[in-house]
mmCIF file of C-alpha atoms in Angstrom:
data_model
loop_
_atom_site.group_PDB
_atom_site.id
_atom_site.type_symbol
_atom_site.label_atom_id
_atom_site.label_comp_id
_atom_site.label_asym_id
_atom_site.label_seq_id
_atom_site.Cartn_x
_atom_site.Cartn_y
_atom_site.Cartn_z
ATOM 1 C CA MET R 1 -14.334 22.182 3.515
ATOM 2 C CA ASN R 2 -11.628 22.085 0.934
ATOM 3 C CA GLU R 3 -13.773 21.666 -2.140
ATOM 4 C CA LYS R 4 -10.791 21.764 -4.544
ATOM 5 C CA LEU R 5 -9.101 18.741 -2.773
ATOM 6 C CA TRP R 6 -12.455 16.821 -2.700
ATOM 7 C CA LYS R 7 -13.141 17.575 -6.367
ATOM 8 C CA LEU R 8 -9.604 16.492 -7.389
ATOM 9 C CA HIS R 9 -9.218 13.272 -5.335
ATOM 10 C CA PHE R 10 -12.662 12.110 -4.482
ATOM 11 C CA PRO R 11 -15.047 13.804 -6.964
ATOM 12 C CA GLU R 12 -17.932 11.232 -6.239
ATOM 13 C CA PHE R 13 -18.347 13.087 -2.791
ATOM 14 C CA MET R 14 -18.863 16.355 -4.493
ATOM 15 C CA GLY R 15 -21.582 14.842 -6.766
ATOM 16 C CA SER R 16 -23.521 13.534 -3.856
ATOM 17 C CA ASN R 17 -26.610 15.453 -2.732
ATOM 18 C CA ASP R 18 -26.578 13.607 0.569
ATOM 19 C CA ASN R 19 -26.579 16.104 3.435
ATOM 20 C CA VAL R 20 -24.781 13.670 5.723
ATOM 21 C CA ILE R 21 -21.950 13.537 3.252
ATOM 22 C CA ARG R 22 -21.755 17.407 3.201
ATOM 23 C CA GLN R 23 -21.309 17.306 6.953
ATOM 24 C CA LEU R 24 -18.557 14.549 6.596
ATOM 25 C CA MET R 25 -16.764 16.769 4.165
ATOM 26 C CA ASP R 26 -17.016 19.752 6.509
ATOM 27 C CA ALA R 27 -15.751 17.758 9.376
ATOM 28 C CA ALA R 28 -12.707 16.283 7.456
ATOM 29 C CA VAL R 29 -9.363 17.847 8.429
ATOM 30 C CA VAL R 30 -6.273 17.808 6.117
ATOM 31 C CA VAL R 31 -3.299 16.332 7.938
ATOM 32 C CA ASP R 32 0.263 16.547 6.619
ATOM 33 C CA LEU R 33 2.933 14.020 7.616
ATOM 34 C CA PRO R 34 6.657 14.013 6.934
ATOM 35 C CA SER R 35 8.512 11.106 5.305
ATOM 36 C CA ARG R 36 9.422 8.109 7.438
ATOM 37 C CA GLN R 37 6.977 8.902 10.294
ATOM 38 C CA GLN R 38 5.126 6.117 12.019
ATOM 39 C CA VAL R 39 1.320 6.448 11.503
ATOM 40 C CA PHE R 40 0.203 3.495 13.451
ATOM 41 C CA TYR R 41 1.488 0.566 15.359
ATOM 42 C CA PRO R 42 0.184 -2.680 16.969
ATOM 43 C CA GLY R 43 -2.272 -1.882 19.783
ATOM 44 C CA LYS R 44 -2.842 1.773 18.770
ATOM 45 C CA ALA R 45 -6.502 2.955 18.878
ATOM 46 C CA CYS R 46 -7.935 4.025 15.618
ATOM 47 C CA ASP R 47 -9.260 7.617 15.915
ATOM 48 C CA ASN R 48 -9.785 8.566 12.259
ATOM 49 C CA TYR R 49 -10.837 7.365 8.813
ATOM 50 C CA LEU R 50 -8.150 8.386 6.355
ATOM 51 C CA LEU R 51 -8.560 9.205 2.694
ATOM 52 C CA MET R 52 -5.218 9.787 1.084
ATOM 53 C CA LEU R 53 -4.624 12.880 -0.967
ATOM 54 C CA SER R 54 -0.887 12.418 -1.849
ATOM 55 C CA GLY R 55 2.182 10.473 -0.833
ATOM 56 C CA SER R 56 2.456 6.779 0.232
ATOM 57 C CA ILE R 57 1.946 4.894 3.488
ATOM 58 C CA ARG R 58 3.528 1.452 3.932
ATOM 59 C CA ALA R 59 1.590 -1.012 6.039
ATOM 60 C CA GLN R 60 3.631 -3.918 7.311
ATOM 61 C CA ILE R 61 3.840 -6.734 9.976
ATOM 62 C CA ILE R 62 6.902 -8.081 11.567
ATOM 63 C CA SER R 63 7.511 -11.936 11.343
ATOM 64 C CA ALA R 64 8.495 -14.174 14.138
ATOM 65 C CA ASP R 65 12.109 -14.119 12.923
ATOM 66 C CA GLY R 66 12.167 -10.252 12.805
ATOM 67 C CA ARG R 67 11.660 -9.743 9.003
ATOM 68 C CA GLU R 68 9.384 -6.846 7.842
ATOM 69 C CA ILE R 69 6.602 -8.077 5.555
ATOM 70 C CA LEU R 70 4.853 -5.510 3.402
ATOM 71 C CA LEU R 71 1.039 -5.812 3.486
ATOM 72 C CA TYR R 72 0.164 -3.007 1.018
ATOM 73 C CA HIS R 73 0.710 0.631 0.109
ATOM 74 C CA VAL R 74 -1.885 3.362 0.724
ATOM 75 C CA GLN R 75 -1.618 5.926 -1.998
ATOM 76 C CA ALA R 76 -3.535 8.917 -3.460
ATOM 77 C CA GLY R 77 -7.165 8.167 -3.759
ATOM 78 C CA ASP R 78 -7.007 5.174 -1.482
ATOM 79 C CA SER R 79 -8.416 4.393 1.955
ATOM 80 C CA CYS R 80 -6.472 2.214 4.406
ATOM 81 C CA VAL R 81 -7.885 -1.323 4.741
ATOM 82 C CA LEU R 82 -6.626 -1.793 8.340
ATOM 83 C CA THR R 83 -8.012 1.536 9.323
ATOM 84 C CA THR R 84 -11.436 0.645 7.838
ATOM 85 C CA SER R 85 -11.304 -2.800 9.586
ATOM 86 C CA CYS R 86 -10.351 -1.347 13.016
ATOM 87 C CA LEU R 87 -13.189 1.150 12.849
ATOM 88 C CA LEU R 88 -15.742 -1.349 11.701
ATOM 89 C CA GLY R 89 -14.716 -3.888 14.378
ATOM 90 C CA ASP R 90 -13.804 -1.368 17.161
ATOM 91 C CA ASN R 91 -10.387 -2.843 17.298
ATOM 92 C CA ASN R 92 -6.865 -1.615 17.713
ATOM 93 C CA TYR R 93 -4.313 -1.777 14.944
ATOM 94 C CA PRO R 94 -2.717 -5.222 14.467
ATOM 95 C CA ALA R 95 0.165 -3.921 12.334
ATOM 96 C CA GLU R 96 2.277 -0.912 11.769
ATOM 97 C CA GLY R 97 2.433 1.878 9.120
ATOM 98 C CA TYR R 98 5.077 4.326 8.057
ATOM 99 C CA THR R 99 5.077 7.240 5.559
ATOM 100 C CA GLU R 100 7.279 6.487 2.555
ATOM 101 C CA SER R 101 7.160 10.069 1.450
ATOM 102 C CA GLU R 102 5.542 13.337 2.570
ATOM 103 C CA VAL R 103 1.874 12.473 2.992
ATOM 104 C CA SER R 104 -1.302 14.552 2.895
ATOM 105 C CA ALA R 105 -4.777 13.047 3.793
ATOM 106 C CA PHE R 106 -8.275 13.829 4.876
ATOM 107 C CA ALA R 107 -8.767 12.648 8.471
ATOM 108 C CA ILE R 108 -12.404 11.997 9.520
ATOM 109 C CA PRO R 109 -13.090 11.597 13.120
ATOM 110 C CA ALA R 110 -14.271 8.050 14.117
ATOM 111 C CA HIS R 111 -17.644 9.332 15.384
ATOM 112 C CA ILE R 112 -18.322 11.144 12.195
ATOM 113 C CA PHE R 113 -17.389 7.976 10.290
ATOM 114 C CA HIS R 114 -19.779 5.812 12.256
ATOM 115 C CA ARG R 115 -22.605 8.307 12.052
ATOM 116 C CA CYS R 116 -22.228 8.589 8.233
ATOM 117 C CA LEU R 117 -21.987 4.801 7.902
ATOM 118 C CA GLU R 118 -25.366 4.467 9.690
ATOM 119 C CA GLN R 119 -27.147 7.264 7.860
ATOM 120 C CA SER R 120 -25.706 7.433 4.378
ATOM 121 C CA THR R 121 -26.243 4.744 1.749
ATOM 122 C CA PHE R 122 -23.772 6.450 -0.507
ATOM 123 C CA PHE R 123 -21.004 6.417 2.200
ATOM 124 C CA ARG R 124 -21.711 2.734 3.091
ATOM 125 C CA GLU R 125 -21.184 1.764 -0.440
ATOM 126 C CA PHE R 126 -18.101 3.820 -0.813
ATOM 127 C CA VAL R 127 -16.598 2.292 2.392
ATOM 128 C CA PHE R 128 -17.398 -1.271 1.636
ATOM 129 C CA ARG R 129 -16.478 -1.107 -1.994
ATOM 130 C CA ASN R 130 -13.079 0.266 -1.280
ATOM 131 C CA PHE R 131 -12.606 -2.099 1.724
ATOM 132 C CA SER R 132 -13.405 -5.066 -0.418
ATOM 133 C CA LYS R 133 -11.011 -3.990 -3.212
ATOM 134 C CA ARG R 134 -8.192 -3.327 -0.854
ATOM 135 C CA LEU R 135 -8.712 -6.526 0.955
ATOM 136 C CA ALA R 136 -8.570 -8.479 -2.314
ATOM 137 C CA ASP R 137 -5.221 -6.734 -3.076
ATOM 138 C CA VAL R 138 -3.782 -7.868 0.326
ATOM 139 C CA ILE R 139 -4.870 -11.393 -0.287
ATOM 140 C CA LYS R 140 -3.403 -11.494 -3.673
ATOM 141 C CA ARG R 141 -0.204 -10.090 -2.212
ATOM 142 C CA MET R 142 -0.150 -12.741 0.544
ATOM 143 C CA GLU R 143 -0.580 -15.482 -2.125
ATOM 144 C CA SER R 144 2.338 -14.128 -4.146
ATOM 145 C CA ILE R 145 4.604 -14.119 -1.057
ATOM 146 C CA SER R 146 3.602 -17.599 -0.037
ATOM 147 C CA PHE R 147 3.843 -19.245 -3.347
ATOM 148 C CA GLY R 148 6.477 -19.343 -6.098
ATOM 149 C CA SER R 149 10.236 -19.403 -5.985
ATOM 150 C CA VAL R 150 12.350 -16.446 -4.924
ATOM 151 C CA ASP R 151 13.658 -16.187 -8.557
ATOM 152 C CA GLN R 152 10.097 -16.049 -9.805
ATOM 153 C CA LYS R 153 8.914 -13.370 -7.268
ATOM 154 C CA LEU R 154 12.013 -11.316 -7.678
ATOM 155 C CA ALA R 155 11.618 -11.331 -11.506
ATOM 156 C CA LYS R 156 7.985 -10.468 -11.195
ATOM 157 C CA VAL R 157 8.702 -7.450 -8.965
ATOM 158 C CA LEU R 158 11.411 -6.124 -11.280
ATOM 159 C CA ILE R 159 9.195 -6.688 -14.399
ATOM 160 C CA ALA R 160 6.364 -4.842 -12.577
ATOM 161 C CA ILE R 161 8.472 -1.744 -11.915
ATOM 162 C CA GLY R 162 9.414 -1.830 -15.585
ATOM 163 C CA ASP R 163 12.314 0.806 -15.422
ATOM 164 C CA ASP R 164 15.697 0.040 -16.990
ATOM 165 C CA THR R 165 17.197 1.558 -13.781
ATOM 166 C CA ILE R 166 15.469 0.740 -10.566
ATOM 167 C CA TYR R 167 16.344 2.793 -7.543
ATOM 168 C CA LYS R 168 15.528 0.420 -4.706
ATOM 169 C CA THR R 169 17.854 -1.068 -2.083
ATOM 170 C CA HIS R 170 18.105 -4.973 -1.505
ATOM 171 C CA ASN R 171 16.345 -4.362 1.806
ATOM 172 C CA GLU R 172 13.427 -2.541 -0.025
ATOM 173 C CA LEU R 173 13.040 -5.374 -2.495
ATOM 174 C CA ALA R 174 13.134 -7.881 0.407
ATOM 175 C CA LEU R 175 10.296 -6.047 1.969
ATOM 176 C CA GLU R 176 8.200 -6.179 -1.214
ATOM 177 C CA LEU R 177 9.031 -9.955 -1.495
ATOM 178 C CA GLY R 178 8.340 -10.822 2.117
ATOM 179 C CA SER R 179 11.890 -12.279 2.253
ATOM 180 C CA ALA R 180 15.230 -11.539 3.927
ATOM 181 C CA ARG R 181 17.699 -9.086 2.612
ATOM 182 C CA GLU R 182 20.450 -11.596 2.426
ATOM 183 C CA VAL R 183 18.263 -14.029 0.301
ATOM 184 C CA VAL R 184 17.421 -11.138 -2.224
ATOM 185 C CA SER R 185 21.074 -9.973 -2.376
ATOM 186 C CA ARG R 186 22.150 -13.560 -3.192
ATOM 187 C CA HIS R 187 19.556 -13.957 -5.887
ATOM 188 C CA LEU R 188 20.325 -10.517 -7.351
ATOM 189 C CA LYS R 189 24.022 -11.311 -7.462
ATOM 190 C CA ARG R 190 23.321 -14.592 -9.241
ATOM 191 C CA PHE R 191 21.255 -12.659 -11.848
ATOM 192 C CA GLU R 192 24.175 -10.273 -12.205
ATOM 193 C CA SER R 193 26.495 -13.217 -12.866
ATOM 194 C CA TYR R 194 24.128 -14.337 -15.666
ATOM 195 C CA GLY R 195 24.422 -10.813 -17.264
ATOM 196 C CA TRP R 196 20.752 -10.089 -16.578
ATOM 197 C CA LEU R 197 21.332 -6.868 -14.721
ATOM 198 C CA THR R 198 24.039 -4.668 -13.085
ATOM 199 C CA LEU R 199 24.020 -3.921 -9.398
ATOM 200 C CA SER R 200 25.425 -0.691 -7.847
ATOM 201 C CA ARG R 201 24.753 0.971 -4.553
ATOM 202 C CA GLY R 202 20.994 1.729 -4.272
ATOM 203 C CA CYS R 203 20.129 0.903 -7.769
ATOM 204 C CA ILE R 204 19.797 -1.893 -10.313
ATOM 205 C CA GLN R 205 20.641 -1.175 -13.974
ATOM 206 C CA ASN R 206 20.758 -2.725 -17.398
ATOM 207 C CA ILE R 207 17.912 -5.147 -16.699
ATOM 208 C CA ASN R 208 17.272 -7.851 -19.257
ATOM 209 C CA PHE R 209 13.518 -8.069 -19.075
ATOM 210 C CA GLU R 210 13.426 -10.912 -21.702
ATOM 211 C CA ALA R 211 15.539 -13.093 -19.399
ATOM 212 C CA LEU R 212 13.286 -12.246 -16.475
ATOM 213 C CA ASN R 213 10.161 -13.137 -18.437
ATOM 214 C CA LYS R 214 11.579 -16.421 -19.295
ATOM 215 C CA ILE R 215 11.851 -17.349 -15.576
ATOM 216 C CA LEU R 216 8.134 -16.605 -15.218
ATOM 217 C CA LYS R 217 7.256 -18.619 -18.304
ATOM 218 C CA SER R 218 9.348 -21.644 -17.339
ATOM 219 C CA THR R 219 7.695 -21.617 -13.917
ATOM 220 C CA GLU R 220 4.250 -21.486 -15.394
ATOM 221 C CA ASN R 221 4.961 -24.407 -17.678
ATOM 222 C CA ASN R 222 6.231 -26.538 -14.813
#
């Protein structure tokens, strides 16, 4: 058991006096994955419950017209909502996931997950609390993709990042928005023509956040 990692990332487990939790911590294996590696795909069986230690995993689906639509990110301190759902329902993955950076995570074998879920009140509460929170985040994201203009959604993403220089490609922003790269590029170029930002390869600079906020306010008032 790697007590240092448990204490740093999941201290509530270290504070538990539950013997079942101690067995779970002993059974957990640290897995390290390189950037841009596929973690799961539609139809893949779910063998482990994952608790993220570092890095980021992108979960996404492919639309009927071939677009990648981001569902959520799994980052340090998170559990994966699709993994939890598949383990609880004994189902295979319905979507795909890729590492966005080097990733480190605790992998807990499925049979240990189910035994602890049955025997430990602490673990049940932890799993369902995190599952509920992550599911709510996914629903909010789907709502933001489904409703609102492209201008509004693009402005909201740029404001949320908050940096004067944003190192993201048009394709990465399209993935965030659940839109096509060509659509995002067209709107960004229009923003540039208004003097709201400057486009260069792989980054967006000189962002006028005041102008972007006006887009959101004007939409809210309509």
